[in-house]
Amino acid sequence: MKTVKAFPGKEEDMLVNTFISAYAMLMSFRSYIYLPLILCITQFVSALEIGSTAPYFSLSDSTGKKWNSEDFLNRKHVLVFFYPAAMTGGCTRQVCSYQVDFAKWNAKGFEIVGISGDKPENLSLFKKAENLGFRLLSDWNGKTAKKFGVPINNGGSIQKFIQGERYTLERGITAKRWTFIISKTGKVIYKNSKANAGSDSADAFNFISNL
């Protein structure tokens, strides 16, 4: 490595600074390689497991009213299902599966909530279109999905015609299809990270029936 004697007696300092700059560049380059891996590992480690205490969360429903998970502690079991996007094919099958079984879930003392990155107004359209009797919650920034360890991708938008009128349904994030059951005492007793849209309700209900 060549040093330039710009100032007498300063060659050592310049050499050290050159090494420091080169090291900093190397670390910066390595961060591009390892940062995605670190984020992936962090997300995996933080994923909620059976037996864990469920995180508290508060989200707006389709009317803009706040829904708080703590309100059901020691009162009701809560089934939480995350789905990618309102008014899409797979997600419509999923919410309809819960609507078909809604009376059975009620008889078991359950509060059912579906969570996506959609705006509340999207959820209002979705709920009305499918005549849903349970709440849909808006997790626009994905904070609640992250609390549960649910993987999320970027948001987006879709165009839908409803009764002859075109709507643009925007969402802040796109969550994976995961389902959880939280006991009255606030513990996670069921987790399905590979939920099937059409059979999600039946799969979860079979688990409860076998307890």
PDB file of C-alpha atoms in Angstrom:
ATOM      1  CA  MET A   1       0.000   0.000   0.000  1.00  0.00           C
ATOM      2  CA  LYS A   2       1.369   3.398  -1.025  1.00  0.00           C
ATOM      3  CA  THR A   3       1.478   6.319   1.381  1.00  0.00           C
ATOM      4  CA  VAL A   4       1.796   9.982   0.403  1.00  0.00           C
ATOM      5  CA  LYS A   5       4.055  12.173   2.513  1.00  0.00           C
ATOM      6  CA  ALA A   6       1.874  15.278   2.388  1.00  0.00           C
ATOM      7  CA  PHE A   7       2.820  16.253   5.922  1.00  0.00           C
ATOM      8  CA  PRO A   8       6.073  15.184   7.534  1.00  0.00           C
ATOM      9  CA  GLY A   9       5.574  12.607  10.270  1.00  0.00           C
ATOM     10  CA  LYS A  10       1.958  11.865   9.305  1.00  0.00           C
ATOM     11  CA  GLU A  11       2.453   8.728   7.179  1.00  0.00           C
ATOM     12  CA  GLU A  12       1.388   6.410  10.017  1.00  0.00           C
ATOM     13  CA  ASP A  13      -1.842   8.339  10.609  1.00  0.00           C
ATOM     14  CA  MET A  14      -2.723   8.296   6.925  1.00  0.00           C
ATOM     15  CA  LEU A  15      -2.035   4.569   6.704  1.00  0.00           C
ATOM     16  CA  VAL A  16      -4.270   3.861   9.706  1.00  0.00           C
ATOM     17  CA  ASN A  17      -7.042   6.025   8.271  1.00  0.00           C
ATOM     18  CA  THR A  18      -6.789   4.194   4.956  1.00  0.00           C
ATOM     19  CA  PHE A  19      -7.237   0.858   6.730  1.00  0.00           C
ATOM     20  CA  ILE A  20     -10.222   2.220   8.701  1.00  0.00           C
ATOM     21  CA  SER A  21     -11.913   3.481   5.525  1.00  0.00           C
ATOM     22  CA  ALA A  22     -11.379   0.163   3.766  1.00  0.00           C
ATOM     23  CA  TYR A  23     -12.769  -1.740   6.763  1.00  0.00           C
ATOM     24  CA  ALA A  24     -15.823   0.527   6.905  1.00  0.00           C
ATOM     25  CA  MET A  25     -16.503  -0.111   3.207  1.00  0.00           C
ATOM     26  CA  LEU A  26     -16.228  -3.863   3.757  1.00  0.00           C
ATOM     27  CA  MET A  27     -18.646  -3.774   6.693  1.00  0.00           C
ATOM     28  CA  SER A  28     -21.095  -1.699   4.665  1.00  0.00           C
ATOM     29  CA  PHE A  29     -20.968  -4.239   1.823  1.00  0.00           C
ATOM     30  CA  ARG A  30     -21.440  -7.158   4.205  1.00  0.00           C
ATOM     31  CA  SER A  31     -24.506  -5.483   5.732  1.00  0.00           C
ATOM     32  CA  TYR A  32     -26.290  -5.735   2.375  1.00  0.00           C
ATOM     33  CA  ILE A  33     -25.709  -9.486   2.454  1.00  0.00           C
ATOM     34  CA  TYR A  34     -26.453 -10.261   6.084  1.00  0.00           C
ATOM     35  CA  LEU A  35     -29.176  -7.740   6.998  1.00  0.00           C
ATOM     36  CA  PRO A  36     -32.008  -9.594   5.170  1.00  0.00           C
ATOM     37  CA  LEU A  37     -30.854 -12.847   6.799  1.00  0.00           C
ATOM     38  CA  ILE A  38     -30.790 -11.228  10.248  1.00  0.00           C
ATOM     39  CA  LEU A  39     -34.279  -9.782   9.748  1.00  0.00           C
ATOM     40  CA  CYS A  40     -35.565 -13.163   8.621  1.00  0.00           C
ATOM     41  CA  ILE A  41     -34.074 -14.939  11.645  1.00  0.00           C
ATOM     42  CA  THR A  42     -35.439 -12.258  13.995  1.00  0.00           C
ATOM     43  CA  GLN A  43     -38.914 -12.694  12.571  1.00  0.00           C
ATOM     44  CA  PHE A  44     -38.711 -16.468  12.912  1.00  0.00           C
ATOM     45  CA  VAL A  45     -37.502 -16.319  16.503  1.00  0.00           C
ATOM     46  CA  SER A  46     -40.213 -13.830  17.486  1.00  0.00           C
ATOM     47  CA  ALA A  47     -43.041 -15.935  16.022  1.00  0.00           C
ATOM     48  CA  LEU A  48     -45.703 -16.657  18.631  1.00  0.00           C
ATOM     49  CA  GLU A  49     -45.852 -20.290  19.745  1.00  0.00           C
ATOM     50  CA  ILE A  50     -48.467 -22.430  21.476  1.00  0.00           C
ATOM     51  CA  GLY A  51     -48.381 -21.778  25.218  1.00  0.00           C
ATOM     52  CA  SER A  52     -47.180 -18.188  24.777  1.00  0.00           C
ATOM     53  CA  THR A  53     -49.046 -15.261  26.233  1.00  0.00           C
ATOM     54  CA  ALA A  54     -50.893 -13.555  23.396  1.00  0.00           C
ATOM     55  CA  PRO A  55     -49.914  -9.934  22.780  1.00  0.00           C
ATOM     56  CA  TYR A  56     -52.350  -7.151  23.511  1.00  0.00           C
ATOM     57  CA  PHE A  57     -53.602  -5.331  20.444  1.00  0.00           C
ATOM     58  CA  SER A  58     -56.113  -2.623  19.605  1.00  0.00           C
ATOM     59  CA  LEU A  59     -57.317  -2.072  16.027  1.00  0.00           C
ATOM     60  CA  SER A  60     -60.075  -0.234  14.190  1.00  0.00           C
ATOM     61  CA  ASP A  61     -62.950  -2.301  12.842  1.00  0.00           C
ATOM     62  CA  SER A  62     -64.978  -1.742   9.667  1.00  0.00           C
ATOM     63  CA  THR A  63     -66.867   1.148  11.296  1.00  0.00           C
ATOM     64  CA  GLY A  64     -63.723   2.862  12.596  1.00  0.00           C
ATOM     65  CA  LYS A  65     -64.460   1.800  16.178  1.00  0.00           C
ATOM     66  CA  LYS A  66     -61.567   0.487  18.270  1.00  0.00           C
ATOM     67  CA  TRP A  67     -61.566  -3.204  19.158  1.00  0.00           C
ATOM     68  CA  ASN A  68     -59.367  -4.154  22.144  1.00  0.00           C
ATOM     69  CA  SER A  69     -58.199  -7.683  22.843  1.00  0.00           C
ATOM     70  CA  GLU A  70     -57.969  -6.990  26.584  1.00  0.00           C
ATOM     71  CA  ASP A  71     -61.740  -6.510  26.724  1.00  0.00           C
ATOM     72  CA  PHE A  72     -62.166 -10.275  26.301  1.00  0.00           C
ATOM     73  CA  LEU A  73     -59.597 -11.436  28.850  1.00  0.00           C
ATOM     74  CA  ASN A  74     -61.292 -13.836  31.308  1.00  0.00           C
ATOM     75  CA  ARG A  75     -64.546 -13.401  29.362  1.00  0.00           C
ATOM     76  CA  LYS A  76     -64.238 -15.106  25.968  1.00  0.00           C
ATOM     77  CA  HIS A  77     -61.939 -17.228  23.855  1.00  0.00           C
ATOM     78  CA  VAL A  78     -60.731 -15.280  20.825  1.00  0.00           C
ATOM     79  CA  LEU A  79     -60.036 -16.699  17.381  1.00  0.00           C
ATOM     80  CA  VAL A  80     -57.797 -14.450  15.285  1.00  0.00           C
ATOM     81  CA  PHE A  81     -57.250 -15.146  11.610  1.00  0.00           C
ATOM     82  CA  PHE A  82     -54.915 -13.104   9.428  1.00  0.00           C
ATOM     83  CA  TYR A  83     -55.659 -12.942   5.724  1.00  0.00           C
ATOM     84  CA  PRO A  84     -53.939 -11.162   2.801  1.00  0.00           C
ATOM     85  CA  ALA A  85     -56.561  -8.872   1.257  1.00  0.00           C
ATOM     86  CA  ALA A  86     -60.270  -8.082   1.402  1.00  0.00           C
ATOM     87  CA  MET A  87     -62.493  -8.914  -1.569  1.00  0.00           C
ATOM     88  CA  THR A  88     -60.071 -11.421  -3.122  1.00  0.00           C
ATOM     89  CA  GLY A  89     -60.975 -15.001  -4.004  1.00  0.00           C
ATOM     90  CA  GLY A  90     -59.127 -16.957  -1.326  1.00  0.00           C
ATOM     91  CA  CYS A  91     -59.911 -14.479   1.423  1.00  0.00           C
ATOM     92  CA  THR A  92     -63.586 -14.468   0.491  1.00  0.00           C
ATOM     93  CA  ARG A  93     -63.656 -18.255   0.861  1.00  0.00           C
ATOM     94  CA  GLN A  94     -61.942 -17.928   4.229  1.00  0.00           C
ATOM     95  CA  VAL A  95     -64.312 -15.363   5.745  1.00  0.00           C
ATOM     96  CA  CYS A  96     -67.311 -17.245   4.356  1.00  0.00           C
ATOM     97  CA  SER A  97     -66.096 -20.435   6.030  1.00  0.00           C
ATOM     98  CA  TYR A  98     -66.286 -18.626   9.371  1.00  0.00           C
ATOM     99  CA  GLN A  99     -69.682 -17.154   8.552  1.00  0.00           C
ATOM    100  CA  VAL A 100     -71.078 -20.634   7.778  1.00  0.00           C
ATOM    101  CA  ASP A 101     -69.824 -21.841  11.180  1.00  0.00           C
ATOM    102  CA  PHE A 102     -70.594 -18.600  13.020  1.00  0.00           C
ATOM    103  CA  ALA A 103     -73.437 -20.040  15.132  1.00  0.00           C
ATOM    104  CA  LYS A 104     -71.233 -22.963  16.236  1.00  0.00           C
ATOM    105  CA  TRP A 105     -68.430 -20.626  17.256  1.00  0.00           C
ATOM    106  CA  ASN A 106     -70.877 -18.466  19.201  1.00  0.00           C
ATOM    107  CA  ALA A 107     -72.217 -21.518  21.009  1.00  0.00           C
ATOM    108  CA  LYS A 108     -68.663 -22.304  22.112  1.00  0.00           C
ATOM    109  CA  GLY A 109     -68.230 -18.796  23.518  1.00  0.00           C
ATOM    110  CA  PHE A 110     -65.810 -17.421  20.920  1.00  0.00           C
ATOM    111  CA  GLU A 111     -65.101 -13.948  19.643  1.00  0.00           C
ATOM    112  CA  ILE A 112     -63.958 -14.161  16.013  1.00  0.00           C
ATOM    113  CA  VAL A 113     -61.897 -11.432  14.342  1.00  0.00           C
ATOM    114  CA  GLY A 114     -60.284 -11.316  10.914  1.00  0.00           C
ATOM    115  CA  ILE A 115     -57.239  -9.077  10.434  1.00  0.00           C
ATOM    116  CA  SER A 116     -55.734  -7.663   7.240  1.00  0.00           C
ATOM    117  CA  GLY A 117     -53.826  -4.597   6.088  1.00  0.00           C
ATOM    118  CA  ASP A 118     -56.948  -3.108   4.501  1.00  0.00           C
ATOM    119  CA  LYS A 119     -58.410   0.280   5.337  1.00  0.00           C
ATOM    120  CA  PRO A 120     -61.583   0.228   7.480  1.00  0.00           C
ATOM    121  CA  GLU A 121     -63.687   1.365   4.506  1.00  0.00           C
ATOM    122  CA  ASN A 122     -62.499  -1.678   2.531  1.00  0.00           C
ATOM    123  CA  LEU A 123     -63.561  -3.888   5.410  1.00  0.00           C
ATOM    124  CA  SER A 124     -66.967  -2.253   5.493  1.00  0.00           C
ATOM    125  CA  LEU A 125     -67.496  -3.132   1.819  1.00  0.00           C
ATOM    126  CA  PHE A 126     -66.215  -6.674   2.381  1.00  0.00           C
ATOM    127  CA  LYS A 127     -68.407  -7.264   5.411  1.00  0.00           C
ATOM    128  CA  LYS A 128     -71.492  -5.951   3.668  1.00  0.00           C
ATOM    129  CA  ALA A 129     -70.841  -7.895   0.462  1.00  0.00           C
ATOM    130  CA  GLU A 130     -70.510 -11.221   2.328  1.00  0.00           C
ATOM    131  CA  ASN A 131     -73.022 -10.434   5.105  1.00  0.00           C
ATOM    132  CA  LEU A 132     -70.492 -11.222   7.840  1.00  0.00           C
ATOM    133  CA  GLY A 133     -71.570 -11.337  11.475  1.00  0.00           C
ATOM    134  CA  PHE A 134     -68.092 -10.979  13.001  1.00  0.00           C
ATOM    135  CA  ARG A 135     -65.580  -8.149  13.066  1.00  0.00           C
ATOM    136  CA  LEU A 136     -62.900  -7.407  10.507  1.00  0.00           C
ATOM    137  CA  LEU A 137     -59.977  -5.349  11.819  1.00  0.00           C
ATOM    138  CA  SER A 138     -57.567  -3.021  10.025  1.00  0.00           C
ATOM    139  CA  ASP A 139     -53.837  -3.601  10.607  1.00  0.00           C
ATOM    140  CA  TRP A 140     -52.701  -0.992   8.075  1.00  0.00           C
ATOM    141  CA  ASN A 141     -49.087  -0.746   9.286  1.00  0.00           C
ATOM    142  CA  GLY A 142     -48.692  -4.448  10.138  1.00  0.00           C
ATOM    143  CA  LYS A 143     -47.809  -3.863  13.803  1.00  0.00           C
ATOM    144  CA  THR A 144     -50.253  -6.482  15.076  1.00  0.00           C
ATOM    145  CA  ALA A 145     -49.142  -9.047  12.495  1.00  0.00           C
ATOM    146  CA  LYS A 146     -45.564  -8.500  13.667  1.00  0.00           C
ATOM    147  CA  LYS A 147     -46.603  -9.013  17.299  1.00  0.00           C
ATOM    148  CA  PHE A 148     -47.927 -12.443  16.334  1.00  0.00           C
ATOM    149  CA  GLY A 149     -44.888 -13.214  14.169  1.00  0.00           C
ATOM    150  CA  VAL A 150     -46.999 -13.344  11.008  1.00  0.00           C
ATOM    151  CA  PRO A 151     -44.888 -12.696   7.885  1.00  0.00           C
ATOM    152  CA  ILE A 152     -45.909  -9.618   5.913  1.00  0.00           C
ATOM    153  CA  ASN A 153     -45.161  -8.252   2.463  1.00  0.00           C
ATOM    154  CA  ASN A 154     -45.742  -4.873   0.854  1.00  0.00           C
ATOM    155  CA  GLY A 155     -49.260  -3.560   0.504  1.00  0.00           C
ATOM    156  CA  GLY A 156     -51.087  -2.831  -2.713  1.00  0.00           C
ATOM    157  CA  SER A 157     -54.478  -2.151  -4.186  1.00  0.00           C
ATOM    158  CA  ILE A 158     -57.181  -3.877  -6.193  1.00  0.00           C
ATOM    159  CA  GLN A 159     -60.084  -2.617  -8.277  1.00  0.00           C
ATOM    160  CA  LYS A 160     -63.554  -3.982  -7.547  1.00  0.00           C
ATOM    161  CA  PHE A 161     -66.973  -3.294  -9.040  1.00  0.00           C
ATOM    162  CA  ILE A 162     -69.718  -3.420  -6.417  1.00  0.00           C
ATOM    163  CA  GLN A 163     -73.288  -2.852  -7.557  1.00  0.00           C
ATOM    164  CA  GLY A 164     -72.005  -1.201 -10.711  1.00  0.00           C
ATOM    165  CA  GLU A 165     -69.641   1.201  -8.929  1.00  0.00           C
ATOM    166  CA  ARG A 166     -65.859   0.884  -9.108  1.00  0.00           C
ATOM    167  CA  TYR A 167     -63.846   0.972  -5.871  1.00  0.00           C
ATOM    168  CA  THR A 168     -60.097   1.045  -5.277  1.00  0.00           C
ATOM    169  CA  LEU A 169     -59.273  -1.026  -2.217  1.00  0.00           C
ATOM    170  CA  GLU A 170     -55.875  -0.097  -0.799  1.00  0.00           C
ATOM    171  CA  ARG A 171     -53.951  -1.957   1.877  1.00  0.00           C
ATOM    172  CA  GLY A 172     -50.820  -0.982   3.780  1.00  0.00           C
ATOM    173  CA  ILE A 173     -49.387  -4.489   4.091  1.00  0.00           C
ATOM    174  CA  THR A 174     -50.171  -7.995   2.876  1.00  0.00           C
ATOM    175  CA  ALA A 175     -50.145 -10.583   5.670  1.00  0.00           C
ATOM    176  CA  LYS A 176     -49.768 -14.333   5.309  1.00  0.00           C
ATOM    177  CA  ARG A 177     -52.755 -16.544   6.107  1.00  0.00           C
ATOM    178  CA  TRP A 178     -52.206 -17.554   9.749  1.00  0.00           C
ATOM    179  CA  THR A 179     -54.768 -18.455  12.428  1.00  0.00           C
ATOM    180  CA  PHE A 180     -54.571 -18.389  16.235  1.00  0.00           C
ATOM    181  CA  ILE A 181     -56.880 -19.306  19.099  1.00  0.00           C
ATOM    182  CA  ILE A 182     -56.391 -17.416  22.351  1.00  0.00           C
ATOM    183  CA  SER A 183     -57.882 -18.832  25.554  1.00  0.00           C
ATOM    184  CA  LYS A 184     -59.847 -16.802  28.063  1.00  0.00           C
ATOM    185  CA  THR A 185     -56.694 -16.607  30.160  1.00  0.00           C
ATOM    186  CA  GLY A 186     -54.774 -15.023  27.276  1.00  0.00           C
ATOM    187  CA  LYS A 187     -52.698 -18.040  26.206  1.00  0.00           C
ATOM    188  CA  VAL A 188     -52.186 -19.201  22.629  1.00  0.00           C
ATOM    189  CA  ILE A 189     -53.664 -22.706  22.422  1.00  0.00           C
ATOM    190  CA  TYR A 190     -53.825 -23.109  18.651  1.00  0.00           C
ATOM    191  CA  LYS A 191     -51.683 -21.916  15.768  1.00  0.00           C
ATOM    192  CA  ASN A 192     -51.957 -22.691  12.071  1.00  0.00           C
ATOM    193  CA  SER A 193     -49.265 -21.060   9.936  1.00  0.00           C
ATOM    194  CA  LYS A 194     -50.475 -22.896   6.813  1.00  0.00           C
ATOM    195  CA  ALA A 195     -54.174 -22.105   6.996  1.00  0.00           C
ATOM    196  CA  ASN A 196     -56.276 -23.300   4.090  1.00  0.00           C
ATOM    197  CA  ALA A 197     -58.712 -20.606   2.966  1.00  0.00           C
ATOM    198  CA  GLY A 198     -61.699 -22.870   2.444  1.00  0.00           C
ATOM    199  CA  SER A 199     -61.270 -25.128   5.473  1.00  0.00           C
ATOM    200  CA  ASP A 200     -59.736 -22.740   8.010  1.00  0.00           C
ATOM    201  CA  SER A 201     -62.840 -22.517  10.188  1.00  0.00           C
ATOM    202  CA  ALA A 202     -63.479 -26.268  10.075  1.00  0.00           C
ATOM    203  CA  ASP A 203     -59.851 -27.073  10.912  1.00  0.00           C
ATOM    204  CA  ALA A 204     -59.832 -24.757  13.928  1.00  0.00           C
ATOM    205  CA  PHE A 205     -63.243 -25.928  15.102  1.00  0.00           C
ATOM    206  CA  ASN A 206     -62.169 -29.584  14.921  1.00  0.00           C
ATOM    207  CA  PHE A 207     -59.261 -28.722  17.201  1.00  0.00           C
ATOM    208  CA  ILE A 208     -61.585 -27.122  19.756  1.00  0.00           C
ATOM    209  CA  SER A 209     -64.051 -30.016  19.567  1.00  0.00           C
ATOM    210  CA  ASN A 210     -61.309 -32.509  20.418  1.00  0.00           C
ATOM    211  CA  LEU A 211     -60.153 -30.728  23.567  1.00  0.00           C
TER     212      LEU A 211
END
